[in-house]
Amino acid sequence: MKARHQSVKYFAVKYTEFFVRNGLIYLPLLVFIFILPNFWTLLLFLGYTSSLIAIFLRYFTTTYRIEADTLTLTTGVIAKTTLKLKQAELSHTLSNFRVEQTIYQKLFRTQGIQIYLNNSTTEEAIEFFALTPEQLAQLQEFLAAFQPATEIVAENKASLIEKSQTDFLTIVKTGLISTRYFAYLALVLQLEEQFPQLQRFFDLTALWFWAVLVSGALFFSLAYHYISFAKFSLWETEHNFIVKNARDTKSQAF
């Protein structure tokens, strides 16, 4: 079998997810780049645009190939990595794998799969975001030979349960780090520069204004991460876990 890409629904899934999450910032920047030309606007616009380009390139650089008892995975936009997994050695090379269907994947009637490797330098999985039913069946059939050792099952179980019980402090810390303070700052400075009449309604230099802006940004960030991380439910059947969260994201871990 030659190297195969995932379904072209990948583009619909990933770009929909991007614009839902970042549209409130990126789409206004798309307008401001023409009516409010400025270095900071351009810098922010290029930053978001680079994410769109990376999404596009990942489709072509993430492939798989199944030949007899070997699964060849290729990934990486800049630094290309090729991995060959022998079916008979999966219990040693594979840490876990899971089938996932987020709300975005469900919208386009597709599913993804995440493959975790042992002795990896990162916790990130090799991920295929959108697979046809045929592709998913191929990969699941190959990976079905994976039988983790009892101690690995227990370790994965404890880790999964711990991650599924995210406490509120973790959500707050994530919200504090991920809030796009500089994006809001650049946007307000642009508005102040181009529309000085806004000073009639808001004192953009006042401490209270910035306190309200930052507090509002943090509130929405915390609300988003609470919906993302909180209220997980977990089912277990032997070493097969089903996880569902409040965003109607379903995944199956083995």
PDB file of C-alpha atoms in Angstrom:
ATOM      1  CA  MET A   1       0.000   0.000   0.000  1.00  0.00           C
ATOM      2  CA  LYS A   2       1.309   3.451  -0.851  1.00  0.00           C
ATOM      3  CA  ALA A   3       1.389   6.207   1.755  1.00  0.00           C
ATOM      4  CA  ARG A   4      -2.102   7.521   2.435  1.00  0.00           C
ATOM      5  CA  HIS A   5      -3.340  10.894   3.610  1.00  0.00           C
ATOM      6  CA  GLN A   6      -6.353  11.236   5.830  1.00  0.00           C
ATOM      7  CA  SER A   7      -9.742  12.272   4.469  1.00  0.00           C
ATOM      8  CA  VAL A   8     -10.038  15.716   2.849  1.00  0.00           C
ATOM      9  CA  LYS A   9     -12.637  16.414   5.544  1.00  0.00           C
ATOM     10  CA  TYR A  10      -9.530  17.218   7.585  1.00  0.00           C
ATOM     11  CA  PHE A  11      -9.563  20.746   6.148  1.00  0.00           C
ATOM     12  CA  ALA A  12     -13.207  21.306   7.076  1.00  0.00           C
ATOM     13  CA  VAL A  13     -12.678  19.963  10.598  1.00  0.00           C
ATOM     14  CA  LYS A  14      -9.476  21.859  11.378  1.00  0.00           C
ATOM     15  CA  TYR A  15     -10.421  25.197   9.815  1.00  0.00           C
ATOM     16  CA  THR A  16     -13.860  25.144  11.435  1.00  0.00           C
ATOM     17  CA  GLU A  17     -12.215  24.462  14.781  1.00  0.00           C
ATOM     18  CA  PHE A  18      -9.698  27.272  14.191  1.00  0.00           C
ATOM     19  CA  PHE A  19     -12.272  29.920  13.307  1.00  0.00           C
ATOM     20  CA  VAL A  20     -14.628  28.951  16.117  1.00  0.00           C
ATOM     21  CA  ARG A  21     -11.797  29.322  18.612  1.00  0.00           C
ATOM     22  CA  ASN A  22      -9.980  32.303  17.080  1.00  0.00           C
ATOM     23  CA  GLY A  23     -12.496  34.023  14.808  1.00  0.00           C
ATOM     24  CA  LEU A  24     -13.243  36.844  17.272  1.00  0.00           C
ATOM     25  CA  ILE A  25      -9.614  37.945  16.956  1.00  0.00           C
ATOM     26  CA  TYR A  26      -8.514  36.772  13.510  1.00  0.00           C
ATOM     27  CA  LEU A  27     -11.477  37.952  11.420  1.00  0.00           C
ATOM     28  CA  PRO A  28     -11.372  41.574  12.748  1.00  0.00           C
ATOM     29  CA  LEU A  29      -7.624  41.571  12.081  1.00  0.00           C
ATOM     30  CA  LEU A  30      -8.364  40.561   8.514  1.00  0.00           C
ATOM     31  CA  VAL A  31     -10.373  43.784   8.171  1.00  0.00           C
ATOM     32  CA  PHE A  32      -8.012  46.004  10.175  1.00  0.00           C
ATOM     33  CA  ILE A  33      -5.017  44.969   8.059  1.00  0.00           C
ATOM     34  CA  PHE A  34      -6.601  46.959   5.208  1.00  0.00           C
ATOM     35  CA  ILE A  35      -8.243  49.874   7.021  1.00  0.00           C
ATOM     36  CA  LEU A  36      -5.777  50.217   9.920  1.00  0.00           C
ATOM     37  CA  PRO A  37      -2.331  49.371   8.516  1.00  0.00           C
ATOM     38  CA  ASN A  38       0.080  49.117  11.408  1.00  0.00           C
ATOM     39  CA  PHE A  39       3.091  47.010  12.384  1.00  0.00           C
ATOM     40  CA  TRP A  40       1.354  45.381  15.359  1.00  0.00           C
ATOM     41  CA  THR A  41      -1.756  44.546  13.367  1.00  0.00           C
ATOM     42  CA  LEU A  42       0.409  43.020  10.644  1.00  0.00           C
ATOM     43  CA  LEU A  43       2.425  41.044  13.201  1.00  0.00           C
ATOM     44  CA  LEU A  44      -0.689  39.589  14.830  1.00  0.00           C
ATOM     45  CA  PHE A  45      -2.246  38.846  11.448  1.00  0.00           C
ATOM     46  CA  LEU A  46       0.875  37.009  10.284  1.00  0.00           C
ATOM     47  CA  GLY A  47       0.933  35.016  13.526  1.00  0.00           C
ATOM     48  CA  TYR A  48      -2.604  33.736  13.023  1.00  0.00           C
ATOM     49  CA  THR A  49      -2.057  33.223   9.295  1.00  0.00           C
ATOM     50  CA  SER A  50       0.980  31.040  10.004  1.00  0.00           C
ATOM     51  CA  SER A  51      -1.329  28.771  12.017  1.00  0.00           C
ATOM     52  CA  LEU A  52      -3.630  28.439   9.007  1.00  0.00           C
ATOM     53  CA  ILE A  53      -0.678  27.568   6.779  1.00  0.00           C
ATOM     54  CA  ALA A  54       0.573  24.992   9.307  1.00  0.00           C
ATOM     55  CA  ILE A  55      -2.865  23.331   9.319  1.00  0.00           C
ATOM     56  CA  PHE A  56      -2.726  23.090   5.529  1.00  0.00           C
ATOM     57  CA  LEU A  57       0.803  21.634   5.494  1.00  0.00           C
ATOM     58  CA  ARG A  58       0.068  19.017   8.176  1.00  0.00           C
ATOM     59  CA  TYR A  59      -2.400  17.326   5.848  1.00  0.00           C
ATOM     60  CA  PHE A  60       0.360  16.599   3.326  1.00  0.00           C
ATOM     61  CA  THR A  61       3.073  15.755   5.862  1.00  0.00           C
ATOM     62  CA  THR A  62       1.070  13.339   8.051  1.00  0.00           C
ATOM     63  CA  THR A  63       0.628   9.986   6.322  1.00  0.00           C
ATOM     64  CA  TYR A  64       0.475   6.265   7.056  1.00  0.00           C
ATOM     65  CA  ARG A  65       1.271   3.123   5.111  1.00  0.00           C
ATOM     66  CA  ILE A  66       0.460  -0.493   5.997  1.00  0.00           C
ATOM     67  CA  GLU A  67       2.624  -3.200   4.447  1.00  0.00           C
ATOM     68  CA  ALA A  68       2.229  -6.761   5.732  1.00  0.00           C
ATOM     69  CA  ASP A  69       3.051  -6.493   9.453  1.00  0.00           C
ATOM     70  CA  THR A  70       4.484  -2.952   9.406  1.00  0.00           C
ATOM     71  CA  LEU A  71       2.771   0.396   9.937  1.00  0.00           C
ATOM     72  CA  THR A  72       4.824   3.345   8.670  1.00  0.00           C
ATOM     73  CA  LEU A  73       3.888   6.751  10.114  1.00  0.00           C
ATOM     74  CA  THR A  74       5.241  10.000   8.699  1.00  0.00           C
ATOM     75  CA  THR A  75       4.730  13.331  10.448  1.00  0.00           C
ATOM     76  CA  GLY A  76       6.325  16.768  10.845  1.00  0.00           C
ATOM     77  CA  VAL A  77       6.049  20.015   8.854  1.00  0.00           C
ATOM     78  CA  ILE A  78       9.625  21.267   9.249  1.00  0.00           C
ATOM     79  CA  ALA A  79      11.398  18.298  10.842  1.00  0.00           C
ATOM     80  CA  LYS A  80      10.088  15.162   9.140  1.00  0.00           C
ATOM     81  CA  THR A  81       9.847  11.981  11.226  1.00  0.00           C
ATOM     82  CA  THR A  82       9.239   8.474   9.871  1.00  0.00           C
ATOM     83  CA  LEU A  83       8.372   5.646  12.258  1.00  0.00           C
ATOM     84  CA  LYS A  84       8.018   1.958  11.442  1.00  0.00           C
ATOM     85  CA  LEU A  85       5.881  -0.037  13.883  1.00  0.00           C
ATOM     86  CA  LYS A  86       6.024  -3.833  13.721  1.00  0.00           C
ATOM     87  CA  GLN A  87       2.701  -5.458  14.614  1.00  0.00           C
ATOM     88  CA  ALA A  88       4.382  -8.125  16.725  1.00  0.00           C
ATOM     89  CA  GLU A  89       6.247  -5.467  18.730  1.00  0.00           C
ATOM     90  CA  LEU A  90       3.354  -3.091  19.455  1.00  0.00           C
ATOM     91  CA  SER A  91       3.286  -3.991  23.164  1.00  0.00           C
ATOM     92  CA  HIS A  92       6.816  -2.543  23.429  1.00  0.00           C
ATOM     93  CA  THR A  93       6.627   0.401  21.021  1.00  0.00           C
ATOM     94  CA  LEU A  94       3.053   1.562  21.649  1.00  0.00           C
ATOM     95  CA  SER A  95       1.951   3.299  24.845  1.00  0.00           C
ATOM     96  CA  ASN A  96      -1.717   3.676  23.901  1.00  0.00           C
ATOM     97  CA  PHE A  97      -4.054   4.641  21.114  1.00  0.00           C
ATOM     98  CA  ARG A  98      -7.530   6.060  21.079  1.00  0.00           C
ATOM     99  CA  VAL A  99     -10.326   6.792  18.658  1.00  0.00           C
ATOM    100  CA  GLU A 100     -11.781  10.262  19.081  1.00  0.00           C
ATOM    101  CA  GLN A 101     -14.796  12.167  17.825  1.00  0.00           C
ATOM    102  CA  THR A 102     -14.992  15.803  18.887  1.00  0.00           C
ATOM    103  CA  ILE A 103     -17.971  18.028  18.187  1.00  0.00           C
ATOM    104  CA  TYR A 104     -16.171  19.320  15.078  1.00  0.00           C
ATOM    105  CA  GLN A 105     -15.513  15.819  13.778  1.00  0.00           C
ATOM    106  CA  LYS A 106     -19.089  14.831  14.527  1.00  0.00           C
ATOM    107  CA  LEU A 107     -20.286  17.859  12.536  1.00  0.00           C
ATOM    108  CA  PHE A 108     -18.562  16.494   9.406  1.00  0.00           C
ATOM    109  CA  ARG A 109     -19.289  12.826  10.191  1.00  0.00           C
ATOM    110  CA  THR A 110     -15.726  11.690  10.607  1.00  0.00           C
ATOM    111  CA  GLN A 111     -13.479  10.371  13.362  1.00  0.00           C
ATOM    112  CA  GLY A 112      -9.831  10.683  14.319  1.00  0.00           C
ATOM    113  CA  ILE A 113      -7.250   8.473  15.961  1.00  0.00           C
ATOM    114  CA  GLN A 114      -4.368   9.334  18.279  1.00  0.00           C
ATOM    115  CA  ILE A 115      -1.343   7.054  18.600  1.00  0.00           C
ATOM    116  CA  TYR A 116       0.929   7.371  21.645  1.00  0.00           C
ATOM    117  CA  LEU A 117       4.415   5.874  21.622  1.00  0.00           C
ATOM    118  CA  ASN A 118       6.612   4.566  24.440  1.00  0.00           C
ATOM    119  CA  ASN A 119       9.776   6.488  25.343  1.00  0.00           C
ATOM    120  CA  SER A 120       8.508   9.533  23.479  1.00  0.00           C
ATOM    121  CA  THR A 121      10.201  12.856  24.224  1.00  0.00           C
ATOM    122  CA  THR A 122       6.776  14.538  24.219  1.00  0.00           C
ATOM    123  CA  GLU A 123       3.289  13.616  25.367  1.00  0.00           C
ATOM    124  CA  GLU A 124       1.874  14.690  22.017  1.00  0.00           C
ATOM    125  CA  ALA A 125       0.356  11.913  19.959  1.00  0.00           C
ATOM    126  CA  ILE A 126       0.685  11.173  16.273  1.00  0.00           C
ATOM    127  CA  GLU A 127      -2.803  12.186  15.288  1.00  0.00           C
ATOM    128  CA  PHE A 128      -5.026  11.734  12.268  1.00  0.00           C
ATOM    129  CA  PHE A 129      -7.901  14.188  12.670  1.00  0.00           C
ATOM    130  CA  ALA A 130     -10.247  12.964   9.941  1.00  0.00           C
ATOM    131  CA  LEU A 131     -10.426   9.407   8.659  1.00  0.00           C
ATOM    132  CA  THR A 132     -12.847   7.640   6.352  1.00  0.00           C
ATOM    133  CA  PRO A 133     -14.552   4.550   7.860  1.00  0.00           C
ATOM    134  CA  GLU A 134     -12.274   2.396   5.693  1.00  0.00           C
ATOM    135  CA  GLN A 135      -9.104   4.122   6.932  1.00  0.00           C
ATOM    136  CA  LEU A 136     -10.201   3.932  10.557  1.00  0.00           C
ATOM    137  CA  ALA A 137     -10.955   0.208  10.181  1.00  0.00           C
ATOM    138  CA  GLN A 138      -7.504  -0.384   8.623  1.00  0.00           C
ATOM    139  CA  LEU A 139      -5.652   1.318  11.449  1.00  0.00           C
ATOM    140  CA  GLN A 140      -7.788  -0.259  14.166  1.00  0.00           C
ATOM    141  CA  GLU A 141      -7.292  -3.713  12.672  1.00  0.00           C
ATOM    142  CA  PHE A 142      -3.526  -3.255  12.680  1.00  0.00           C
ATOM    143  CA  LEU A 143      -3.413  -1.734  16.178  1.00  0.00           C
ATOM    144  CA  ALA A 144      -5.761  -4.375  17.591  1.00  0.00           C
ATOM    145  CA  ALA A 145      -2.681  -6.567  18.153  1.00  0.00           C
ATOM    146  CA  PHE A 146      -1.587  -4.114  20.855  1.00  0.00           C
ATOM    147  CA  GLN A 147      -1.859  -5.894  24.219  1.00  0.00           C
ATOM    148  CA  PRO A 148      -0.246  -3.761  26.926  1.00  0.00           C
ATOM    149  CA  ALA A 149       1.370  -5.426  29.912  1.00  0.00           C
ATOM    150  CA  THR A 150      -0.648  -5.483  33.136  1.00  0.00           C
ATOM    151  CA  GLU A 151       1.553  -2.853  34.808  1.00  0.00           C
ATOM    152  CA  ILE A 152       1.187  -0.539  31.815  1.00  0.00           C
ATOM    153  CA  VAL A 153      -2.602  -0.919  31.946  1.00  0.00           C
ATOM    154  CA  ALA A 154      -2.618   0.011  35.629  1.00  0.00           C
ATOM    155  CA  GLU A 155      -0.334   2.996  34.991  1.00  0.00           C
ATOM    156  CA  ASN A 156      -2.461   4.246  32.094  1.00  0.00           C
ATOM    157  CA  LYS A 157      -5.623   3.752  34.150  1.00  0.00           C
ATOM    158  CA  ALA A 158      -4.298   5.845  37.033  1.00  0.00           C
ATOM    159  CA  SER A 159      -3.030   8.544  34.659  1.00  0.00           C
ATOM    160  CA  LEU A 160      -6.299   8.707  32.720  1.00  0.00           C
ATOM    161  CA  ILE A 161      -8.432   8.939  35.863  1.00  0.00           C
ATOM    162  CA  GLU A 162      -6.167  11.663  37.239  1.00  0.00           C
ATOM    163  CA  LYS A 163      -6.390  13.686  34.017  1.00  0.00           C
ATOM    164  CA  SER A 164     -10.163  13.250  33.855  1.00  0.00           C
ATOM    165  CA  GLN A 165     -10.551  14.786  37.308  1.00  0.00           C
ATOM    166  CA  THR A 166      -9.130  18.207  36.555  1.00  0.00           C
ATOM    167  CA  ASP A 167      -9.588  20.488  39.548  1.00  0.00           C
ATOM    168  CA  PHE A 168     -10.674  24.109  39.356  1.00  0.00           C
ATOM    169  CA  LEU A 169      -7.186  25.402  40.232  1.00  0.00           C
ATOM    170  CA  THR A 170      -5.779  23.721  37.111  1.00  0.00           C
ATOM    171  CA  ILE A 171      -8.516  25.334  35.012  1.00  0.00           C
ATOM    172  CA  VAL A 172      -7.690  28.771  36.494  1.00  0.00           C
ATOM    173  CA  LYS A 173      -3.952  28.356  35.834  1.00  0.00           C
ATOM    174  CA  THR A 174      -4.635  27.265  32.251  1.00  0.00           C
ATOM    175  CA  GLY A 175      -6.934  30.254  31.723  1.00  0.00           C
ATOM    176  CA  LEU A 176      -4.356  32.681  33.111  1.00  0.00           C
ATOM    177  CA  ILE A 177      -1.650  31.381  30.795  1.00  0.00           C
ATOM    178  CA  SER A 178      -3.729  31.037  27.626  1.00  0.00           C
ATOM    179  CA  THR A 179      -5.652  34.331  27.689  1.00  0.00           C
ATOM    180  CA  ARG A 180      -4.527  36.448  24.732  1.00  0.00           C
ATOM    181  CA  TYR A 181      -3.744  39.641  26.664  1.00  0.00           C
ATOM    182  CA  PHE A 182      -1.401  41.041  24.003  1.00  0.00           C
ATOM    183  CA  ALA A 183      -3.960  40.526  21.263  1.00  0.00           C
ATOM    184  CA  TYR A 184      -6.524  42.609  23.158  1.00  0.00           C
ATOM    185  CA  LEU A 185      -3.893  45.213  24.006  1.00  0.00           C
ATOM    186  CA  ALA A 186      -2.860  45.599  20.350  1.00  0.00           C
ATOM    187  CA  LEU A 187      -6.498  45.868  19.263  1.00  0.00           C
ATOM    188  CA  VAL A 188      -7.308  48.619  21.810  1.00  0.00           C
ATOM    189  CA  LEU A 189      -4.183  50.584  20.907  1.00  0.00           C
ATOM    190  CA  GLN A 190      -5.180  50.406  17.250  1.00  0.00           C
ATOM    191  CA  LEU A 191      -8.663  51.701  18.034  1.00  0.00           C
ATOM    192  CA  GLU A 192      -7.282  54.488  20.203  1.00  0.00           C
ATOM    193  CA  GLU A 193      -4.879  55.581  17.466  1.00  0.00           C
ATOM    194  CA  GLN A 194      -7.411  55.525  14.636  1.00  0.00           C
ATOM    195  CA  PHE A 195     -10.531  56.642  16.482  1.00  0.00           C
ATOM    196  CA  PRO A 196      -9.574  59.223  19.132  1.00  0.00           C
ATOM    197  CA  GLN A 197     -13.281  60.080  19.528  1.00  0.00           C
ATOM    198  CA  LEU A 198     -13.605  56.860  21.517  1.00  0.00           C
ATOM    199  CA  GLN A 199     -12.066  58.817  24.374  1.00  0.00           C
ATOM    200  CA  ARG A 200     -15.468  60.506  24.775  1.00  0.00           C
ATOM    201  CA  PHE A 201     -16.926  57.200  25.910  1.00  0.00           C
ATOM    202  CA  PHE A 202     -13.938  55.397  27.408  1.00  0.00           C
ATOM    203  CA  ASP A 203     -10.778  56.609  29.041  1.00  0.00           C
ATOM    204  CA  LEU A 204      -8.448  54.173  27.333  1.00  0.00           C
ATOM    205  CA  THR A 205      -5.538  55.252  29.541  1.00  0.00           C
ATOM    206  CA  ALA A 206      -7.415  54.726  32.802  1.00  0.00           C
ATOM    207  CA  LEU A 207      -6.452  51.882  35.070  1.00  0.00           C
ATOM    208  CA  TRP A 208     -10.097  50.855  35.547  1.00  0.00           C
ATOM    209  CA  PHE A 209     -10.554  50.397  31.780  1.00  0.00           C
ATOM    210  CA  TRP A 210      -7.625  47.987  31.536  1.00  0.00           C
ATOM    211  CA  ALA A 211      -8.783  46.181  34.671  1.00  0.00           C
ATOM    212  CA  VAL A 212     -12.218  45.649  33.082  1.00  0.00           C
ATOM    213  CA  LEU A 213     -10.679  44.569  29.746  1.00  0.00           C
ATOM    214  CA  VAL A 214      -8.283  42.061  31.311  1.00  0.00           C
ATOM    215  CA  SER A 215     -10.943  40.765  33.711  1.00  0.00           C
ATOM    216  CA  GLY A 216     -13.370  40.283  30.827  1.00  0.00           C
ATOM    217  CA  ALA A 217     -10.796  38.461  28.732  1.00  0.00           C
ATOM    218  CA  LEU A 218      -9.878  36.239  31.666  1.00  0.00           C
ATOM    219  CA  PHE A 219     -13.536  35.500  32.442  1.00  0.00           C
ATOM    220  CA  PHE A 220     -14.234  34.276  28.910  1.00  0.00           C
ATOM    221  CA  SER A 221     -11.003  32.258  28.926  1.00  0.00           C
ATOM    222  CA  LEU A 222     -11.928  30.591  32.224  1.00  0.00           C
ATOM    223  CA  ALA A 223     -15.439  29.850  30.967  1.00  0.00           C
ATOM    224  CA  TYR A 224     -14.021  28.249  27.813  1.00  0.00           C
ATOM    225  CA  HIS A 225     -11.543  26.082  29.722  1.00  0.00           C
ATOM    226  CA  TYR A 226     -14.153  25.066  32.277  1.00  0.00           C
ATOM    227  CA  ILE A 227     -16.357  23.787  29.457  1.00  0.00           C
ATOM    228  CA  SER A 228     -13.316  22.103  27.898  1.00  0.00           C
ATOM    229  CA  PHE A 229     -11.941  20.353  30.971  1.00  0.00           C
ATOM    230  CA  ALA A 230     -14.670  20.043  33.579  1.00  0.00           C
ATOM    231  CA  LYS A 231     -17.428  17.493  34.072  1.00  0.00           C
ATOM    232  CA  PHE A 232     -15.665  14.503  32.562  1.00  0.00           C
ATOM    233  CA  SER A 233     -17.334  11.147  32.862  1.00  0.00           C
ATOM    234  CA  LEU A 234     -15.343   7.917  32.639  1.00  0.00           C
ATOM    235  CA  TRP A 235     -16.325   4.325  31.850  1.00  0.00           C
ATOM    236  CA  GLU A 236     -13.997   1.337  32.087  1.00  0.00           C
ATOM    237  CA  THR A 237     -14.226  -2.139  30.557  1.00  0.00           C
ATOM    238  CA  GLU A 238     -11.053  -4.120  31.301  1.00  0.00           C
ATOM    239  CA  HIS A 239      -8.388  -1.845  29.787  1.00  0.00           C
ATOM    240  CA  ASN A 240     -10.810  -0.057  27.480  1.00  0.00           C
ATOM    241  CA  PHE A 241     -11.766   3.465  28.591  1.00  0.00           C
ATOM    242  CA  ILE A 242     -14.541   5.704  27.292  1.00  0.00           C
ATOM    243  CA  VAL A 243     -14.282   9.392  28.154  1.00  0.00           C
ATOM    244  CA  LYS A 244     -16.925  12.047  27.554  1.00  0.00           C
ATOM    245  CA  ASN A 245     -16.768  15.697  28.529  1.00  0.00           C
ATOM    246  CA  ALA A 246     -19.125  18.653  28.531  1.00  0.00           C
ATOM    247  CA  ARG A 247     -18.255  19.599  24.920  1.00  0.00           C
ATOM    248  CA  ASP A 248     -19.691  16.298  23.734  1.00  0.00           C
ATOM    249  CA  THR A 249     -16.249  14.996  22.887  1.00  0.00           C
ATOM    250  CA  LYS A 250     -16.029  11.221  22.856  1.00  0.00           C
ATOM    251  CA  SER A 251     -12.850   9.194  22.808  1.00  0.00           C
ATOM    252  CA  GLN A 252     -11.960   5.561  23.210  1.00  0.00           C
ATOM    253  CA  ALA A 253      -8.642   4.572  24.735  1.00  0.00           C
ATOM    254  CA  PHE A 254      -7.161   1.077  24.697  1.00  0.00           C
TER     255      PHE A 254
END
